[in-house]
Each structure stands twice: as structure tokens, then as C-alpha cells.
XYZ file of N, CA and C in Angstrom:
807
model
N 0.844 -1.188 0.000
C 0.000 0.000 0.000
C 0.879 1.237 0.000
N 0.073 2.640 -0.226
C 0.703 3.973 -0.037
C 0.139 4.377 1.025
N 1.655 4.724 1.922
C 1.475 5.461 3.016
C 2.562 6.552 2.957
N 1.756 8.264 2.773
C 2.684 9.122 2.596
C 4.112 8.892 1.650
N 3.122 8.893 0.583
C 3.490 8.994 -1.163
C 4.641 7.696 -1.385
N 4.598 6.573 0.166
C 5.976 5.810 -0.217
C 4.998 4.688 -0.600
N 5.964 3.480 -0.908
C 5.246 2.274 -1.128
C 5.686 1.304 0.294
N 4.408 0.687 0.949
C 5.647 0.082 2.264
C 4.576 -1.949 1.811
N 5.339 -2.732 2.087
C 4.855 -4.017 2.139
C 4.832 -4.718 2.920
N 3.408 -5.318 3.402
C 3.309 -5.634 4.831
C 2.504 -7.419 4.141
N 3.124 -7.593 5.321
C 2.588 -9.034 5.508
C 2.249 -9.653 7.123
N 0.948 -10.261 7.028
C 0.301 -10.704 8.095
C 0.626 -12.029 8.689
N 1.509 -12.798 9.757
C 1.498 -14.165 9.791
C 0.978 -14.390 11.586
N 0.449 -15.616 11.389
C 0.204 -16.144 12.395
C 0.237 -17.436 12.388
N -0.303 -18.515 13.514
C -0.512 -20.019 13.094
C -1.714 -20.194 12.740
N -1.726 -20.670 11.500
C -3.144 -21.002 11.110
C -2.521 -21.629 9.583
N -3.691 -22.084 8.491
C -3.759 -22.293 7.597
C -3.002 -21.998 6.696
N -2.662 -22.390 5.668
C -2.189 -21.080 4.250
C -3.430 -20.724 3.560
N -4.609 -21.583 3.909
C -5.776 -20.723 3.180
C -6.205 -19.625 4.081
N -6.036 -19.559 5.263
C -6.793 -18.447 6.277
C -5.594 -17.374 6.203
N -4.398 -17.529 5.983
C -3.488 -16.658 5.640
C -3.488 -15.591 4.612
N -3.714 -16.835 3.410
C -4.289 -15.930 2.430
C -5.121 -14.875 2.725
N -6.261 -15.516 3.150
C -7.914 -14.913 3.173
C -7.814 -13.300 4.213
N -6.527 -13.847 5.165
C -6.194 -12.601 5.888
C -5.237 -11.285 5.299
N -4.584 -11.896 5.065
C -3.601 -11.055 3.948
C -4.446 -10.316 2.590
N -5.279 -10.884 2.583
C -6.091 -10.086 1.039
C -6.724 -9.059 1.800
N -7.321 -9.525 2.847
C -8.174 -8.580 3.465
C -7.592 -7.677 3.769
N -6.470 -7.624 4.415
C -5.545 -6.816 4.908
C -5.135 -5.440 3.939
N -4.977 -6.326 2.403
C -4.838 -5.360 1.319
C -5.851 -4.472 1.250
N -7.340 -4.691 1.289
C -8.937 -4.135 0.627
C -8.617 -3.377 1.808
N -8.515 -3.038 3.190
C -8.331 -2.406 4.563
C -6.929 -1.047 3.802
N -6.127 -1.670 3.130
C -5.053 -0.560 3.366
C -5.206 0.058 2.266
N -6.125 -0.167 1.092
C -6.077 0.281 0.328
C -7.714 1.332 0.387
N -8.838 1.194 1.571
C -9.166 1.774 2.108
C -9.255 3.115 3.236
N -8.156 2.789 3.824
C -7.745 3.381 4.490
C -6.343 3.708 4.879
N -6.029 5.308 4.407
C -4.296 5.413 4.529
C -3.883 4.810 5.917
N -4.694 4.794 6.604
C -4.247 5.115 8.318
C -3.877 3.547 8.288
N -2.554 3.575 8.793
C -2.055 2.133 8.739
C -2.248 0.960 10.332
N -1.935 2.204 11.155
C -2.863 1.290 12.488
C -3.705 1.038 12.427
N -4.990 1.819 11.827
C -5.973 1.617 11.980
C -6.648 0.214 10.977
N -5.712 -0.386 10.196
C -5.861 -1.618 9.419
C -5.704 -2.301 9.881
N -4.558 -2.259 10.933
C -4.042 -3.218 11.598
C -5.359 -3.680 12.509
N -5.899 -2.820 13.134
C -6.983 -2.657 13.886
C -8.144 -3.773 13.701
N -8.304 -3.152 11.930
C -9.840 -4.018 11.549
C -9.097 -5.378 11.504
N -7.962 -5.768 10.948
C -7.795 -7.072 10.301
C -7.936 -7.876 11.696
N -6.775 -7.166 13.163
C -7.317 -8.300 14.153
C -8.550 -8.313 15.170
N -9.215 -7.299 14.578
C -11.039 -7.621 14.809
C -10.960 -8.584 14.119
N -10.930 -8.662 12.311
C -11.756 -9.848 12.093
C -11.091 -11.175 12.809
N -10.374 -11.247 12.916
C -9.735 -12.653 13.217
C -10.557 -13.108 14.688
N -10.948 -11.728 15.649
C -10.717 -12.191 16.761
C -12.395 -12.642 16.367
N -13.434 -12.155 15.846
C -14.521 -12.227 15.881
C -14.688 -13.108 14.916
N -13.893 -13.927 13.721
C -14.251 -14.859 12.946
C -14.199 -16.287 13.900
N -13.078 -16.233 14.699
C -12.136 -17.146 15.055
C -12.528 -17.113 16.401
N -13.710 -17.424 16.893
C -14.016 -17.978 18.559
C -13.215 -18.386 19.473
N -12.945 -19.349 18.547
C -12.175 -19.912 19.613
C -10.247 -20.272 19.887
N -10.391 -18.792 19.201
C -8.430 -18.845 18.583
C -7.579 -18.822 20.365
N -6.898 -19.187 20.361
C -5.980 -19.586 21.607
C -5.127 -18.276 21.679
N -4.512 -18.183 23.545
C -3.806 -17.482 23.724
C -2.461 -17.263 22.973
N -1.895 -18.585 22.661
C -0.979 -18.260 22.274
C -1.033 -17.645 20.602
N -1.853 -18.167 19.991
C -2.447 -17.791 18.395
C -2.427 -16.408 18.246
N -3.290 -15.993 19.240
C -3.122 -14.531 19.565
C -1.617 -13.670 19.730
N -0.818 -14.344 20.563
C 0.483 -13.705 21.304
C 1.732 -13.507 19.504
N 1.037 -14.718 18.931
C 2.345 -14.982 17.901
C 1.524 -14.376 16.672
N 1.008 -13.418 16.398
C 0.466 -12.621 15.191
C 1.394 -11.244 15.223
N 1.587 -11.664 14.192
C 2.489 -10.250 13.930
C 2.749 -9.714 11.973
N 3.220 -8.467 12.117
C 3.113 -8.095 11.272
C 4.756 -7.871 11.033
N 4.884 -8.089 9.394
C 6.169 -7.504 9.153
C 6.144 -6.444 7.186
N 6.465 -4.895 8.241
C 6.626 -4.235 7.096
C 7.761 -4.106 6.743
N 7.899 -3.594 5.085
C 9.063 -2.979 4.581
C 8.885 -2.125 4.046
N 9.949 -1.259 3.605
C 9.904 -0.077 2.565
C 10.768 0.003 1.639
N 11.361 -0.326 0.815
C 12.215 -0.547 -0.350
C 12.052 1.082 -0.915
N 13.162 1.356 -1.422
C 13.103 2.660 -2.076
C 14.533 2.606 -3.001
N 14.221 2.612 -4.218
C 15.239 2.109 -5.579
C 16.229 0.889 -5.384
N 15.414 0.108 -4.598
C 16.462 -1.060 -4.210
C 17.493 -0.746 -3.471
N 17.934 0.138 -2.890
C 18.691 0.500 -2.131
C 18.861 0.402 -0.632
N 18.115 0.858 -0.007
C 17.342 1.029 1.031
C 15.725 0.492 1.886
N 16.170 -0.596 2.922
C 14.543 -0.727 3.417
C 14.744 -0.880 4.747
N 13.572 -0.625 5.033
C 13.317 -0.337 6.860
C 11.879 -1.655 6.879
N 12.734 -2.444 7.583
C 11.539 -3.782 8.402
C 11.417 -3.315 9.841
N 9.865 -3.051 9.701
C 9.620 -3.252 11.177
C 8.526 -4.162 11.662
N 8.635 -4.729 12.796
C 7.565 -5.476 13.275
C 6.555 -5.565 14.614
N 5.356 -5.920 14.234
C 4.745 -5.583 14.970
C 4.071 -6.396 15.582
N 3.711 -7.605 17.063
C 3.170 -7.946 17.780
C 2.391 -7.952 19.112
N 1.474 -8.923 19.282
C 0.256 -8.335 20.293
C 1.363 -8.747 21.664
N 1.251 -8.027 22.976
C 1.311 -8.464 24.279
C 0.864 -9.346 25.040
N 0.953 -9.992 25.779
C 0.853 -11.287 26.229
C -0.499 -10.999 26.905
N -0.758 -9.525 27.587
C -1.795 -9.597 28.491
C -3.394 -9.328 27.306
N -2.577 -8.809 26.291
C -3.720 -8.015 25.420
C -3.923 -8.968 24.364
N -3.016 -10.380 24.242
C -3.986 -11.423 23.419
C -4.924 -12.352 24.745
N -4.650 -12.244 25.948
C -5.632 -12.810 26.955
C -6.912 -12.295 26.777
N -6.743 -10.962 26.663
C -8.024 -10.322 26.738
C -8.888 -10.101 25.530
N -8.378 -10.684 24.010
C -8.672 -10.527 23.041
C -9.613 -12.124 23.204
N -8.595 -13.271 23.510
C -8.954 -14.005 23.522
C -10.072 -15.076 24.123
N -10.135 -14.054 25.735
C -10.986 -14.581 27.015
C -12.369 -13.496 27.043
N -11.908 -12.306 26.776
C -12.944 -11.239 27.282
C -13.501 -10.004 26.199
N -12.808 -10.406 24.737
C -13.088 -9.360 23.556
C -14.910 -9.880 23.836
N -15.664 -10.910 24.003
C -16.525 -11.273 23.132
C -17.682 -10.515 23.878
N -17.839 -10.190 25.060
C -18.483 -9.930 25.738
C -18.295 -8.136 26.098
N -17.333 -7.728 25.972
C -17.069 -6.730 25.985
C -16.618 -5.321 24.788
N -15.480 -5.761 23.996
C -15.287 -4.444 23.025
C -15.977 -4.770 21.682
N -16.347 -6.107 21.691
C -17.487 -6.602 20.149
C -18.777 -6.402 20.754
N -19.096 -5.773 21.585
C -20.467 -4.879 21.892
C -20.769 -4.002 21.491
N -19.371 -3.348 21.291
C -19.336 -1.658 21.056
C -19.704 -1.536 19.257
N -21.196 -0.868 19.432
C -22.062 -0.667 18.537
C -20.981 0.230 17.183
N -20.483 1.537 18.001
C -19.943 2.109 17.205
C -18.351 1.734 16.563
N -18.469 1.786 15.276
C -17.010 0.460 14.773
C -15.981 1.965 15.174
N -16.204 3.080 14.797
C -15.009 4.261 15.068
C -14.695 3.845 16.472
N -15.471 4.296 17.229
C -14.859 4.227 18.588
C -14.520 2.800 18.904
N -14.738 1.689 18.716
C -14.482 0.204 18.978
C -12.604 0.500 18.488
N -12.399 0.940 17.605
C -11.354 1.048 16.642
C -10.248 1.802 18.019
N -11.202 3.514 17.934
C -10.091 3.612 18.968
C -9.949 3.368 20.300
N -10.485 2.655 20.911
C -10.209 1.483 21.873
C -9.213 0.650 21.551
N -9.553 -0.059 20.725
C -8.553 -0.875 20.309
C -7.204 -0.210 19.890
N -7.234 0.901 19.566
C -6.018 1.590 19.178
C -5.160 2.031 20.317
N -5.723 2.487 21.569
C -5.685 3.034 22.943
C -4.883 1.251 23.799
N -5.430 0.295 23.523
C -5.169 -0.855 23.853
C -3.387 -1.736 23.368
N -3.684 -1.584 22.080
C -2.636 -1.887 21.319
C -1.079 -0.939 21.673
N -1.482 0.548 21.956
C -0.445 1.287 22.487
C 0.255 1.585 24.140
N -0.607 0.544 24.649
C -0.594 0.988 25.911
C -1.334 1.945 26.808
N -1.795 2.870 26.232
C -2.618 4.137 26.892
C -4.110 3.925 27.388
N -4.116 4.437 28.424
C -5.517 4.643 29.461
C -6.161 5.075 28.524
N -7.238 4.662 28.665
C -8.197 4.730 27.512
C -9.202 5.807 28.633
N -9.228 5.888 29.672
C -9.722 6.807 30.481
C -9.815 8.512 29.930
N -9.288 8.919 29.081
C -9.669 10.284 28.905
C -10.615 9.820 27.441
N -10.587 9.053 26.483
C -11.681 8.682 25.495
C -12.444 8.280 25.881
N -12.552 7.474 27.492
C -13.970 7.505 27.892
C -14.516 8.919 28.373
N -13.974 9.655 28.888
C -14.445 10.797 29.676
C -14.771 11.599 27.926
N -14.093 11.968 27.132
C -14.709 12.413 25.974
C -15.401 12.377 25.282
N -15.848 10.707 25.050
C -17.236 10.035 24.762
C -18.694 10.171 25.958
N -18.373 10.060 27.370
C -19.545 10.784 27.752
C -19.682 12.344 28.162
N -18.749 12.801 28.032
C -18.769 14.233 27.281
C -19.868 14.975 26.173
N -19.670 14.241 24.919
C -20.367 14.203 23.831
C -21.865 12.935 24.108
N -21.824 11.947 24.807
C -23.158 12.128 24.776
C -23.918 13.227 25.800
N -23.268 13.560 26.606
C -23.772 14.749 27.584
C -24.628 16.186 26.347
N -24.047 16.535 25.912
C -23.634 17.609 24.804
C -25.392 17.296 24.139
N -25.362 15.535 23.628
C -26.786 15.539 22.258
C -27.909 15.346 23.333
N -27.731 15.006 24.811
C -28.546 15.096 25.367
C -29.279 16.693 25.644
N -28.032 17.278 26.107
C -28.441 18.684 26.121
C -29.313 19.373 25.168
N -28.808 18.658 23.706
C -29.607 19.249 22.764
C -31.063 18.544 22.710
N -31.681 17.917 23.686
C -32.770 17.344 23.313
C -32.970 16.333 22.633
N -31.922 15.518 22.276
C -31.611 14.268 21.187
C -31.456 13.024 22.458
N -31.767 12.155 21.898
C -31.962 10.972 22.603
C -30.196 10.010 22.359
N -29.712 9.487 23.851
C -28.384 8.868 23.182
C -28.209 8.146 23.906
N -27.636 6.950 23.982
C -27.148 5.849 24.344
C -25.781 5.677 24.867
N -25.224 5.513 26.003
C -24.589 5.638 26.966
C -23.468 4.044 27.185
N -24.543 3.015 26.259
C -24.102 1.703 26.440
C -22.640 1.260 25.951
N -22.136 2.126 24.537
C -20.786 1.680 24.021
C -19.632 2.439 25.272
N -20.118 3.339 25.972
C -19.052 3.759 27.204
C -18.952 2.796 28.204
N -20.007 1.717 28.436
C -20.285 1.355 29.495
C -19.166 -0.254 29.118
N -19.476 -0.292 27.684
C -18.233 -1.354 27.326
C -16.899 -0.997 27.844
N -16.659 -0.042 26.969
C -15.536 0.438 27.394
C -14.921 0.392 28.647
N -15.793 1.337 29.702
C -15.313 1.420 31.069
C -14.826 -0.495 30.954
N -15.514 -1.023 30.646
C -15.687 -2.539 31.211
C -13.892 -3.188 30.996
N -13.905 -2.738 29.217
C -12.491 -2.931 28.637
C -11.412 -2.575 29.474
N -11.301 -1.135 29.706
C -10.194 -0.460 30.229
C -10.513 -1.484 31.771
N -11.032 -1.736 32.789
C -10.683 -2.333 34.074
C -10.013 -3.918 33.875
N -10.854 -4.608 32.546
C -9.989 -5.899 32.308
C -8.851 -5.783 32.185
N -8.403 -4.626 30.841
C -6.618 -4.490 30.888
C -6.194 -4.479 31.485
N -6.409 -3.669 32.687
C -5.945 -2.816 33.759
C -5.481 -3.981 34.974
N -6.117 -5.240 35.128
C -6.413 -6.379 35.673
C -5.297 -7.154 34.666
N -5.299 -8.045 33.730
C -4.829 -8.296 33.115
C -3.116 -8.149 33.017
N -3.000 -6.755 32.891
C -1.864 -5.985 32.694
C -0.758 -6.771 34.124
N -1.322 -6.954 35.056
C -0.903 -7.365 36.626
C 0.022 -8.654 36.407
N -0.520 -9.488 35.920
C 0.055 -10.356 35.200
C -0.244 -11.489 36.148
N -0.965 -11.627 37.347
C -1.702 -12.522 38.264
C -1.818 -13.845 37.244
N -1.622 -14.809 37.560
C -2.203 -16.459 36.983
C -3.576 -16.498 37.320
N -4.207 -15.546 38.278
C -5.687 -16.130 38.818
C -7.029 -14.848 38.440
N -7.292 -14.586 37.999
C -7.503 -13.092 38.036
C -9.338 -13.226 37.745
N -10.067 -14.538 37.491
C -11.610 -14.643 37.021
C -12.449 -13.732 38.049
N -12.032 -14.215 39.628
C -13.157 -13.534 40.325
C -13.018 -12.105 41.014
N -11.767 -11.429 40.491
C -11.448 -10.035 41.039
C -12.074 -9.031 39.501
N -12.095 -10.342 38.279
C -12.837 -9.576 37.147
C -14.827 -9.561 37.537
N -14.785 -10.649 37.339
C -16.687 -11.117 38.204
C -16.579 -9.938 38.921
N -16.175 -9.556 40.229
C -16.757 -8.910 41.331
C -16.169 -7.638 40.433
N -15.384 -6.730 39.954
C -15.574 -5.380 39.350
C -16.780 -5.012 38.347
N -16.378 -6.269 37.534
C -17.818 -6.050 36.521
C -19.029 -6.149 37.016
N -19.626 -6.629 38.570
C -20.591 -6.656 38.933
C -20.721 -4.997 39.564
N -19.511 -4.509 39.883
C -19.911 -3.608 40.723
C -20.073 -2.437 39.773
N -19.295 -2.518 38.623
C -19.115 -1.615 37.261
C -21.149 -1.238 36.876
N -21.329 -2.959 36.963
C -22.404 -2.347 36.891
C -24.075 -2.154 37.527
N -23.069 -2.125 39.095
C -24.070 -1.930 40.074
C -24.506 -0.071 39.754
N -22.738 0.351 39.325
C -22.996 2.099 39.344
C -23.278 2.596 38.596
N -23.415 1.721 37.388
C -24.228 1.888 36.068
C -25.787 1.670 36.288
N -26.168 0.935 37.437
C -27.586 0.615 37.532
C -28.109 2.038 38.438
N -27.330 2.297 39.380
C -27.809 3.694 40.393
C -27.585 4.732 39.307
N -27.333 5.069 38.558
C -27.008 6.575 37.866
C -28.470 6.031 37.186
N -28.563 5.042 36.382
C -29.671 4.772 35.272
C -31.436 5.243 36.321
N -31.462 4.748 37.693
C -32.341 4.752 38.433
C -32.509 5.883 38.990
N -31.947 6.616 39.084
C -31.801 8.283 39.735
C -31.961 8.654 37.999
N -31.397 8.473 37.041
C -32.119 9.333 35.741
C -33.633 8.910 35.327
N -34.062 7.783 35.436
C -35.608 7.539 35.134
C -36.401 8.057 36.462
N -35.930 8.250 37.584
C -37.150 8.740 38.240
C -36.816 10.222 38.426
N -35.800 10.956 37.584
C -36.357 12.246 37.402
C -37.187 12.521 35.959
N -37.046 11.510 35.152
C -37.404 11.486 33.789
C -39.085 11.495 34.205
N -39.681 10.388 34.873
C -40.728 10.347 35.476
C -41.715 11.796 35.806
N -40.711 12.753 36.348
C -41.211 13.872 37.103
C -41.223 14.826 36.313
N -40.266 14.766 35.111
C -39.971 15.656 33.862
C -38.733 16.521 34.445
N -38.020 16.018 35.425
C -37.072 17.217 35.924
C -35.920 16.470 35.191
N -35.706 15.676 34.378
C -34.503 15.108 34.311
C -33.149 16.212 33.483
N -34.262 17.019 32.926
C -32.902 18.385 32.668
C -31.993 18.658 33.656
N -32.600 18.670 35.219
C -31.888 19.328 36.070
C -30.461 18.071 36.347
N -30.354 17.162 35.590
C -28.981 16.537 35.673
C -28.092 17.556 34.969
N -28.199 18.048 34.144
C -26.808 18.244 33.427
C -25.694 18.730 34.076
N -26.183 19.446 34.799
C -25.150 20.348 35.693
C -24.072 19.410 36.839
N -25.116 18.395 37.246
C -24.562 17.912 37.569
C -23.628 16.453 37.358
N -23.936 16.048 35.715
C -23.258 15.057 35.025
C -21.729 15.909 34.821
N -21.795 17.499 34.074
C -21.184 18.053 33.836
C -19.576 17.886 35.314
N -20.469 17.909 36.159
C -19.640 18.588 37.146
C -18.615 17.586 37.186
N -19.888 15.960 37.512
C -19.034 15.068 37.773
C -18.364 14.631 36.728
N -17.999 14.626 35.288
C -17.260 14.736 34.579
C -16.208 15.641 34.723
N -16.120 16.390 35.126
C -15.349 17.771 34.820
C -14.147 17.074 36.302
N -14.466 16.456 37.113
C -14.195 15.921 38.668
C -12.990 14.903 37.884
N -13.916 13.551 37.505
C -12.827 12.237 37.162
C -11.741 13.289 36.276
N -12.055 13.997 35.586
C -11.089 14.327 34.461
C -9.558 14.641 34.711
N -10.273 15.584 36.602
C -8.742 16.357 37.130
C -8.242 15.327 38.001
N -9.239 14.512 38.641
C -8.800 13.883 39.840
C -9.098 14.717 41.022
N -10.596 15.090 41.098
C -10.945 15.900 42.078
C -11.787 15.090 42.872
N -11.325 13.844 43.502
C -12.296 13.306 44.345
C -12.993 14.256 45.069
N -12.925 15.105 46.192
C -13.698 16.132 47.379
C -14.904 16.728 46.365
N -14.564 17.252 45.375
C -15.780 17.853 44.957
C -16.521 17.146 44.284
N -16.037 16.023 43.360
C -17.039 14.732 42.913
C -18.058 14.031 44.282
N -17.212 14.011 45.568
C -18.033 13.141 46.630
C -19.615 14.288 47.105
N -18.537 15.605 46.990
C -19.572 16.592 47.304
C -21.074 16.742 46.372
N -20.875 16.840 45.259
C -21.447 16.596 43.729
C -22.466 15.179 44.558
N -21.650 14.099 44.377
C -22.834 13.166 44.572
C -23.943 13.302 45.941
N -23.269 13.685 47.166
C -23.516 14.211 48.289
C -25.219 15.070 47.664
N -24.942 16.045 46.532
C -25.733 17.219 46.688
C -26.999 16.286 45.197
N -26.542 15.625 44.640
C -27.684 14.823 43.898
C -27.820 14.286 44.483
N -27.562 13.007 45.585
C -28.508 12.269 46.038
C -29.725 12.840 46.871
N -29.454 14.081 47.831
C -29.907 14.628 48.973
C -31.343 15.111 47.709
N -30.557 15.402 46.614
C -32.286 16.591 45.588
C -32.738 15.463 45.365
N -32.153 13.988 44.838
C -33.588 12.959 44.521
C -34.235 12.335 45.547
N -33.450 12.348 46.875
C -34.296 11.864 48.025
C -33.551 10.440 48.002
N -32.265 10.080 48.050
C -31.964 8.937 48.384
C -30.334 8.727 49.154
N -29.973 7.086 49.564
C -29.162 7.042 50.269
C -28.021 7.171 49.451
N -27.050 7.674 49.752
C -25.625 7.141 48.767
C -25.222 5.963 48.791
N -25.012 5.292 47.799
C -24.192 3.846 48.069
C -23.121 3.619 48.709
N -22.971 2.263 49.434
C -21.681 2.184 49.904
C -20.043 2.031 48.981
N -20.898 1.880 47.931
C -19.510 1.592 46.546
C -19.009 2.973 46.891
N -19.735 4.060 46.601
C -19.275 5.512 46.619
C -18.251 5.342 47.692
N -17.597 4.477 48.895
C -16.613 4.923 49.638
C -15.741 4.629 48.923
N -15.642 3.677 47.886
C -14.203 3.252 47.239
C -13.825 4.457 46.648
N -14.385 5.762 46.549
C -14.004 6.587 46.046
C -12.540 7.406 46.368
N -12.797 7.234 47.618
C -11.549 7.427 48.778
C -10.454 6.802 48.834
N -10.723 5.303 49.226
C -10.078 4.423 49.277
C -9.250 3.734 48.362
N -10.145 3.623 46.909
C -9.557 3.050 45.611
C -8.978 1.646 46.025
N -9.887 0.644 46.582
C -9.540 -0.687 47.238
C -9.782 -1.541 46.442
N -10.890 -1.130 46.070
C -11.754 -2.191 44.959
C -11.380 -2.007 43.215
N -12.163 -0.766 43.019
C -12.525 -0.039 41.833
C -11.717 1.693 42.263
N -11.002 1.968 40.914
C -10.162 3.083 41.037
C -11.049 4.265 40.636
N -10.723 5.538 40.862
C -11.685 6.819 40.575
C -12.550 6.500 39.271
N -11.525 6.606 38.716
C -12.189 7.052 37.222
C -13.186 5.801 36.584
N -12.997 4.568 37.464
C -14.117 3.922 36.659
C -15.716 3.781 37.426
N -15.273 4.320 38.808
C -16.002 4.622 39.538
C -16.827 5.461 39.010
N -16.267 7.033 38.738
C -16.658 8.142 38.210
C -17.640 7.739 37.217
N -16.832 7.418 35.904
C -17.159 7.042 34.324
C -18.771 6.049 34.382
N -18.294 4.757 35.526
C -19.525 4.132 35.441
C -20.778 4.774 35.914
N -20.697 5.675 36.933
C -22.342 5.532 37.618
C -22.565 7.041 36.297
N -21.462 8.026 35.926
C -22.252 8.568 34.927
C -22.485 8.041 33.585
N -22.521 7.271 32.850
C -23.258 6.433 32.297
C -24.376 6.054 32.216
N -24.759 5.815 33.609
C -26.135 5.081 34.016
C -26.663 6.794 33.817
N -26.128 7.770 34.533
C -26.996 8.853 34.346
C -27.805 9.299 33.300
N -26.431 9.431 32.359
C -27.341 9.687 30.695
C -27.942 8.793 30.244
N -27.855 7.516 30.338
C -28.306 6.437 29.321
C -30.102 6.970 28.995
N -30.213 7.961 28.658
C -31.873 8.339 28.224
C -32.131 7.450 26.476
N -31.378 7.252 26.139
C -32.563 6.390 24.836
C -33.058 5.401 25.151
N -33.470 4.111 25.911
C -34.284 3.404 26.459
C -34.336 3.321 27.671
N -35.216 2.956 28.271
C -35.403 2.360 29.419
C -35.682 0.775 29.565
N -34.268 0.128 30.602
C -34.157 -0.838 30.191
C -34.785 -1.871 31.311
């Protein structure tokens, strides 16, 4: 393919077939010849694999790699190569199916996966994504809250994962339950103001608590929740102490999850 007017040649290998090789490698071509953006090929091709291929193994995963070149008058070429991490084919392999192949929207699925592949907290693209659904709510548009709620889900597996623990099933179980215990209290405090027609009077305070995870302002996020629970008439949860503590579940997914549940206004589920 052309990337910035050069010619570079990439090839896809893993263990598998020479017909699934093929079938990957072509694809790989129709992807780059789609799209200049060369990570971002990389991206779709090991979606498809991970979502063709159920039941592809850790190690299948670990040993995929890519090798480019760049030839320029026969003179000169630069090979570089590129493979997945040990913790991030676990999670491709154990926990993609349930979690980042949810995510409705293929852009943002992409940069997740792009955020993943590089190492980086994917924590400020979540805070930017419910940002912007904050924003179409404001405008009176109806939006769905659910591809963040993946996400949050993604970023705590890595994050788990990354540790490199041999045992790690029921410290994932008990976050994801609690991920989305605070996804269930934000959703329940937004339908029973929806009920009353006051549910405008969130924004200010989704805003706030966004504006909170972003800096790392626990005191005024606790305060924030402190001053919504007291206007809908209810108790604070006890999850809300991990806010402090960070024993269980760390700020920001704390934060990220229960606002989620807040906006989620396009159904009621």
C-alpha cells in the first residue's frame, strides 16, 4: 500500500492455515487500500480474526504479527515489526466477546482498540465520549450511553490483566458486577427524574461530575454526589466509599460508570 506517497509491504502471519493466511492477507490489502491510516488496518484485520475465530488460543493470539518494509530504488529498506502483548492477546482471547465486540460504534471500537494496542488509558476517550453524549442530550436528542459502558468494562480488564496474576476470574466477576451496580444507580436516579420531567436538572450535575474524574478531584465529585442524592431523596451507596479508598474499583471507573447510568436516556431498560 501507499502510506505518505511511499510504497511500504506488509505481511500478516500467524498459526493457522495457508488458506486463512491468504484470506487474511487479502483482506488486509482491501483495509489498506481503504484506508491510509495504517494502524488503523491493523486494527480491523485483528477484529476480524478475533470475531471470525471464537475460539483462537492465547498463544495464536500472542504470535500474530506483522512484518513491514519499505524498499526505495532497491537501495534502502526499513523492516519493522509488529506484535500483540501477552496480556492483550488474553483479553482478546478470554474477554473481547463480551465486551469491546459490543461496542455498537465500529469508530470508537477502533479507537479502543487503538488506545489498547499502544498501551494508553483509555480513560480520557472515555471521559470524551460521555462528554459528547452529555452535549446531544443537552440538545434534546436521545443517546445511548451503552458503548461507554463497554468500554469502562475494557479499560478495568486491561488494567487487571496488565498485573500479570495467573488467577484473576473472580477479582474480574466482582468489578464487573460492581461496574455495573454504578451503572444501575445513575440509570435509576435518571428515570425517576425522567418520570417527574425534571430530568434536565442533571446536566449540571453530570457536567460537574465529569469535569471531577477528568482532574482527579475526588472532594468535589463526593460533594457533587452528596448534593444529587440529597435533591432525589436517596441514600448514597456504599460503593461511593471506594471513592476514597480506591480498594476495589479506582476513581475514574467509579466516576465514568455511575455517569453512564446517568445519561443512558434512549431506552429504558
Amino acid at each position: 500500500y501507499v502510506y505518505k506517497e511511499r510504497s511500504i509491504y506488509s505481511f500478516l502471519n500467524y498459526d493457522t492455515t495457508i488458506q486463512e493466511l491468504l484470506k487474511y492477507n487479502n483482506n488486509f490489502s482491501v483495509y489498506s487500500k481503504k484506508d491510509r491510516n495504517h494502524e488503523t488496518t491493523y486494527q480491523e484485520i485483528i477484529k476480524d480474526i478475533v470475531q471470525e475465530k471464537k475460539q483462537i488460543s492465547n498463544w495464536q493470539l500472542d504470535n500474530i504479527f506483522f512484518v513491514e518494509f519499505e524498499a526505495k530504488y532497491g537501495e534502502y529498506s526499513r523492516i519493522q515489526y509488529f506484535n500483540i502483548k501477552k496480556y492483550v492477546a488474553k483479553f482478546f482471547a478470554n474477554y473481547a466477546d463480551n465486551t469491546i465486540s459490543r461496542i455498537l460504534d465500529n469508530k470508537y471500537k477502533l479507537q479502543i482498540m487503538n488506545y489498547i494496542f499502544k498501551n494508553i488509558d483509555a480513560s480520557r476517550i472515555i471521559n470524551e465520549r460521555l462528554r459528547e453524549n452529555i452535549r446531544i442530550r443537552v440538545n434534546n436528542k436521545n443517546t445511548n450511553s451503552y458503548d461507554s459502558l463497554m468500554a469502562i468494562k475494557v479499560r478495568m480488564i486491561i488494567n487487571i490483566l496488565k498485573k500479570g496474576d495467573s488467577s484473576v476470574e473472580e477479582e474480574i466477576k466482582n468489578k464487573n458486577n460492581d461496574i455495573d451496580k454504578l451503572y444501575d444507580f445513575g440509570k435509576s436516579i435518571y428515570w425517576t427524574l425522567k418520570t417527574k420531567n425534571e430530568e434536565n436538572k442533571l446536566d449540571s450535575y453530570t457536567y460537574k461530575l465529569l469535569n471531577c474524574v477528568k482532574v482527579g478531584n475526588k472532594d468535589e465529585f463526593m460533594n457533587t454526589i452528596i448534593k444529587l442524592h440529597m435533591f432525589v431523596g436517596r441514600n448514597i451507596p456504599k460503593v461511593f466509599l471506594d471513592v476514597m479508598k480506591e480498594e476495589e474499583l479506582d476513581f475514574e471507573t467509579i466516576g465514568h460508570s455511575f455517569i453512564a447510568g446517568l445519561i443512558c436516556s434512549k431506552i429504558k431498560e
